[in-house]
Every structure is written in structure tokens, then in C-alpha cells.
PDB file of C-alpha atoms in Angstrom:
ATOM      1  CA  UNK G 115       0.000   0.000   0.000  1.00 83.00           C
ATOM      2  CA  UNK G 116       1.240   3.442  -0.756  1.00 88.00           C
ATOM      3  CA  UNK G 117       0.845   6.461   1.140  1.00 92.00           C
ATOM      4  CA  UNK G 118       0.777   9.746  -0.369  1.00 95.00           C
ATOM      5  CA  UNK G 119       0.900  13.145   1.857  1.00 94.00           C
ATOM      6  CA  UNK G 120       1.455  16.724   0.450  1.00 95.00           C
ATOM      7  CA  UNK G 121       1.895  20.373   2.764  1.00 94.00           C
ATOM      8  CA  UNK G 122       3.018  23.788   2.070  1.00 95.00           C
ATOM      9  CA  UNK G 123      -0.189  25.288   0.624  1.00 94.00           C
ATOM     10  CA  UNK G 124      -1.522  28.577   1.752  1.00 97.00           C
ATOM     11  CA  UNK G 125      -2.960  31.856   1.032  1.00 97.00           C
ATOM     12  CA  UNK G 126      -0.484  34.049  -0.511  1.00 97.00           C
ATOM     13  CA  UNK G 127      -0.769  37.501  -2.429  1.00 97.00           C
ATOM     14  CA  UNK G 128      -0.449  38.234  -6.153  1.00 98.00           C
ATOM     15  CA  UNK G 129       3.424  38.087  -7.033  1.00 98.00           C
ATOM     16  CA  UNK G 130       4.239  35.575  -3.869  1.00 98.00           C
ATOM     17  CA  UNK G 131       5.769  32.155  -3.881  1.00 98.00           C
ATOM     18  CA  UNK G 132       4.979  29.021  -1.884  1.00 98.00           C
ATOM     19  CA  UNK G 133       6.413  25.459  -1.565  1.00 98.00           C
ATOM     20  CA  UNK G 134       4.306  22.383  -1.813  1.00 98.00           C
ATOM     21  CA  UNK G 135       6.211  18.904  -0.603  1.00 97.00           C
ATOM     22  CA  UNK G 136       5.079  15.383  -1.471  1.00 97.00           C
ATOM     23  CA  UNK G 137       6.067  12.279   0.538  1.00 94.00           C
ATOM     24  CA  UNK G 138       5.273   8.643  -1.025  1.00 93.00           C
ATOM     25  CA  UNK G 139       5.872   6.093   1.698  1.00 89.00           C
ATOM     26  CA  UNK G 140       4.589   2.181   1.658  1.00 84.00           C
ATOM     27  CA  UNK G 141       5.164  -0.392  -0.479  1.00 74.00           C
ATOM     28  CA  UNK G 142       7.104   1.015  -3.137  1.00 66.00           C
ATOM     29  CA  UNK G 143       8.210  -0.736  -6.216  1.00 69.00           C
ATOM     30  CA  UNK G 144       9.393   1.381  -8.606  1.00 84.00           C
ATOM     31  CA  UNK G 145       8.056   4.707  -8.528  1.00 88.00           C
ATOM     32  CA  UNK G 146       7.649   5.627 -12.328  1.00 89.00           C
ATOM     33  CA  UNK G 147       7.076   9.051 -12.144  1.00 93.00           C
ATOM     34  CA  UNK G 148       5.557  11.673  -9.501  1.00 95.00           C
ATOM     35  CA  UNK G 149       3.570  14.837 -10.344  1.00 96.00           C
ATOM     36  CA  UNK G 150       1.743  17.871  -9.312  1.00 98.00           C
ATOM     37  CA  UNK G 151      -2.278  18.144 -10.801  1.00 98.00           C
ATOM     38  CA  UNK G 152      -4.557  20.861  -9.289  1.00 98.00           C
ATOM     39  CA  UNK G 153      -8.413  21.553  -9.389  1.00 98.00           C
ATOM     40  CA  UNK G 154     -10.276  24.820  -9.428  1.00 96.00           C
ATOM     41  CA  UNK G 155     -14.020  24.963  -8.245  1.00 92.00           C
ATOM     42  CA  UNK G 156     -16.152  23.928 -11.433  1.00 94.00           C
ATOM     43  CA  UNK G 157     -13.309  23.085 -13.138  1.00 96.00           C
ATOM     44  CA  UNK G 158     -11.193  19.778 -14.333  1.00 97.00           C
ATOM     45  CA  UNK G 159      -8.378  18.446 -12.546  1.00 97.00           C
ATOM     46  CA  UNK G 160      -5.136  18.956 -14.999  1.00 97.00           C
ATOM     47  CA  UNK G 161      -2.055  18.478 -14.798  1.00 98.00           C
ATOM     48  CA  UNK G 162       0.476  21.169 -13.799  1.00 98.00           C
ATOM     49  CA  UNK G 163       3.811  19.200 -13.299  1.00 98.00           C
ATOM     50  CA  UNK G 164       5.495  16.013 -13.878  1.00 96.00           C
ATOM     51  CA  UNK G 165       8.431  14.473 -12.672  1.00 94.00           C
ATOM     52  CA  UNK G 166      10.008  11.224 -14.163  1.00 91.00           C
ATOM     53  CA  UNK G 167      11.939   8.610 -12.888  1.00 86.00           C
ATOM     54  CA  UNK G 168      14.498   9.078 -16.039  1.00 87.00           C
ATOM     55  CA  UNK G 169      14.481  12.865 -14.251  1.00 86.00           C
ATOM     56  CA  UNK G 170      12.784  14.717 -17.446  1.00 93.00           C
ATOM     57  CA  UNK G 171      10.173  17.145 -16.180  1.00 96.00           C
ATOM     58  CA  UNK G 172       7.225  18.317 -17.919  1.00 97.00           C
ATOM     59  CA  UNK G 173       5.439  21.526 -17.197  1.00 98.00           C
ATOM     60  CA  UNK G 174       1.485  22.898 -18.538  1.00 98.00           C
ATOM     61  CA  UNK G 175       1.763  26.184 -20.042  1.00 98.00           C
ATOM     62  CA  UNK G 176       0.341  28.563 -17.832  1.00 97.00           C
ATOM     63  CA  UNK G 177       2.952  27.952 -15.604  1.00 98.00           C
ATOM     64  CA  UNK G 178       6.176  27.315 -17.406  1.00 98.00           C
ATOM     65  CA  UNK G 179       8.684  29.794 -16.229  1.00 97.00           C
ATOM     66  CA  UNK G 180       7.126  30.591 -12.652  1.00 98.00           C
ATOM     67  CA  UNK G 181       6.679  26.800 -11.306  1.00 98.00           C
ATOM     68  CA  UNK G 182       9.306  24.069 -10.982  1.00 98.00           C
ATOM     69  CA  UNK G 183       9.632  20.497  -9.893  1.00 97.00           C
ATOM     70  CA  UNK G 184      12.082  19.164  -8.474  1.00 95.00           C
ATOM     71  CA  UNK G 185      12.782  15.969  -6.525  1.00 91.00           C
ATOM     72  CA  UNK G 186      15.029  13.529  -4.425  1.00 84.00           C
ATOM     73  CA  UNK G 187      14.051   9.979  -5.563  1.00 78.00           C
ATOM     74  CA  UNK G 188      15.765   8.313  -2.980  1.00 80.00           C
ATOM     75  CA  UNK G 189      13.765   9.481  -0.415  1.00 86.00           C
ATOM     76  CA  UNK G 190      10.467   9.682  -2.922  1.00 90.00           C
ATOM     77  CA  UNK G 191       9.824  13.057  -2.570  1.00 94.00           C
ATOM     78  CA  UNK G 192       8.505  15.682  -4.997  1.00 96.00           C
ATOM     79  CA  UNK G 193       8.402  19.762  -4.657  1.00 97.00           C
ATOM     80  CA  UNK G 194       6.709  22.425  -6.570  1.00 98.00           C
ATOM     81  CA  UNK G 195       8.326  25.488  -6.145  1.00 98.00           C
ATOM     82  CA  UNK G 196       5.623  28.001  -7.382  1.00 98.00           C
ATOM     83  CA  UNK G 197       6.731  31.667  -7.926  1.00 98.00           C
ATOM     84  CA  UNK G 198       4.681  34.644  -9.292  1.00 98.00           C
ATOM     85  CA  UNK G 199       1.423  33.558  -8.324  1.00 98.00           C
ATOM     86  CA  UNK G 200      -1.358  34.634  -9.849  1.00 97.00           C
ATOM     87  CA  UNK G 201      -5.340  34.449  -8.759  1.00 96.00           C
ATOM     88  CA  UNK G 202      -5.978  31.803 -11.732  1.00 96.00           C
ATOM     89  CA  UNK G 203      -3.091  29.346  -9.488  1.00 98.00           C
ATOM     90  CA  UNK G 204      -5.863  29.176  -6.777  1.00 98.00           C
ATOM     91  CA  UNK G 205      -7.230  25.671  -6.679  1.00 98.00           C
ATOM     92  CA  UNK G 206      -6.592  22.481  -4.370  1.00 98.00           C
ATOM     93  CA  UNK G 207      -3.305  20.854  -5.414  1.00 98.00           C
ATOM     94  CA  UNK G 208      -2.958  17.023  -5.626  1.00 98.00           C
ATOM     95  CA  UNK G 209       0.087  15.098  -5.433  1.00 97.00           C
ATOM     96  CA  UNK G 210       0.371  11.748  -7.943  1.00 97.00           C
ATOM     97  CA  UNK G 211       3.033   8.918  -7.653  1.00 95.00           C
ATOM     98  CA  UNK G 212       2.651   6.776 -10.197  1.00 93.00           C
ATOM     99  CA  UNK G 213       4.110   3.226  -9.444  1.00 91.00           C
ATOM    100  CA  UNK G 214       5.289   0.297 -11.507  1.00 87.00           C
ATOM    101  CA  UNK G 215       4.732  -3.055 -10.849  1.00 86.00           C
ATOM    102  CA  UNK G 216       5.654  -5.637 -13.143  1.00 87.00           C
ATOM    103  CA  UNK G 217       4.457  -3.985 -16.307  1.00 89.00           C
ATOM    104  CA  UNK G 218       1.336  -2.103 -14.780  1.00 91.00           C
ATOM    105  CA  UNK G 219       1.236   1.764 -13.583  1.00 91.00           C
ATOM    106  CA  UNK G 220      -0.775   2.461 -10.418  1.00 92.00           C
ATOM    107  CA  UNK G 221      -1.578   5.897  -9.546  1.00 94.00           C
ATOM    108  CA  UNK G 222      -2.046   7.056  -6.207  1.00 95.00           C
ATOM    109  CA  UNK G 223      -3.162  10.526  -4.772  1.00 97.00           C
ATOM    110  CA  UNK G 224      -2.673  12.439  -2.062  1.00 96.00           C
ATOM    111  CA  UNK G 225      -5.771  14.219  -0.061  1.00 96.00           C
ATOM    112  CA  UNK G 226      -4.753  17.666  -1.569  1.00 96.00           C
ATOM    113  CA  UNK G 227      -3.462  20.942  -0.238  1.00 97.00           C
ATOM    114  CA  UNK G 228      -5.544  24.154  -0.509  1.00 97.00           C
ATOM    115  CA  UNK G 229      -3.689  27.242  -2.700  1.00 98.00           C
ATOM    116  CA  UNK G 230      -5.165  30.711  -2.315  1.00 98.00           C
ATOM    117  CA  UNK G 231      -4.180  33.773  -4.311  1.00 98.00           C
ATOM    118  CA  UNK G 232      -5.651  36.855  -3.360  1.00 93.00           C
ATOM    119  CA  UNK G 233      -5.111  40.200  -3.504  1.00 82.00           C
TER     120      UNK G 233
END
């Protein structure tokens, strides 16, 4: 079983940074690649950032240049460094670890972490 947990969200003003972390702990394979998805009210979840275990990254476009991923696969952990937020950033972030076993991917989420930005 896999536990996923994320912190660092907050309320923050236009133009301010914040920090989310990601811990995967459990029964880990292989993790194949962990990522960063958020949700707005009435909207889809989509993906913002992606981490792989080859260490390519992959970013959606309305935040290339102000968010970055990072991580430190030994200890299966996954940051979002987000800087220049901007109202349309608020949503609930999710954390995803996608693991590999044998030749199947599970994906696991964590609860989410609330990002608020307000002027």
C-alpha cells in the first residue's frame, strides 16, 4: 500500500511564492514518475507538473517559467516550487506517484493541499 501526503499550501498575495512537498511512503516498487495536478471549483483536474523517474520534467503552459519540480528519488519526494502567483493558481493541489509493478502503472493521490491567491 502506498501512502501519499502533500503540505506547504496557503494563502499568498499576487506576485508571492509558496512550496508544496510530497512524501510517497509504503510499499514502493518502482516509482515511475511523480507529479503535481490541481483543481479549481467547477473546473477539471489537470495536470500542472510532472516528474520522471528518467528525471525529465514536464510543465502545462500557464505555468512554465514561474513553477518548478524538483525531486530527491531516494527518499520519494517531490516539490513544486511556485513563484509569481497569480489568482488563476488558486485551486486544491494534488500530489500523484505513479508506481510500476511488473508492467502495470498504479496511480495514487494524495488528499490535496488548498492554494489561495488573493489580492
Amino acid at each position: 500500500q502506498v501512502q501519499v501526503v502533500e503540505s506547504g499550501g496557503g494563502l499568498v498575495q499576487p506576485g508571492g511564492s509558496l512550496r508544496l512537498s510530497c512524501a510517497a511512503s509504503g510499499t514502493l516498487i518502482v516509482i515511475n514518475a511523480m507529479g503535481w495536478y490541481r483543481q479549481a471549483p467547477g473546473k477539471e483536474r489537470e495536470r500542472v507538473a510532472l516528474n520522471t523517474r528518467d528525471g525529465s520534467t514536464a510543465y502545462a503552459d500557464s505555468v512554465k517559467g514561474r513553477f518548478t519540480i524538483s525531486g530527491d528519488n531516494a527518499k520519494n519526494i517531490v516539490y513544486l516550487q511556485m513563484n509569481n502567483l497569480k489568482p488563476e493558481d488558486t485551486a486544491v493541489y494534488y500530489c500523484n506517484v505513479d508506481v510500476l509493478v511488473g508492467s502495470t502503472v498504479y496511480r495514487h493521490w494524495g488528499q490535496g493541499t488548498q492554494v489561495t491567491v488573493f489580492s
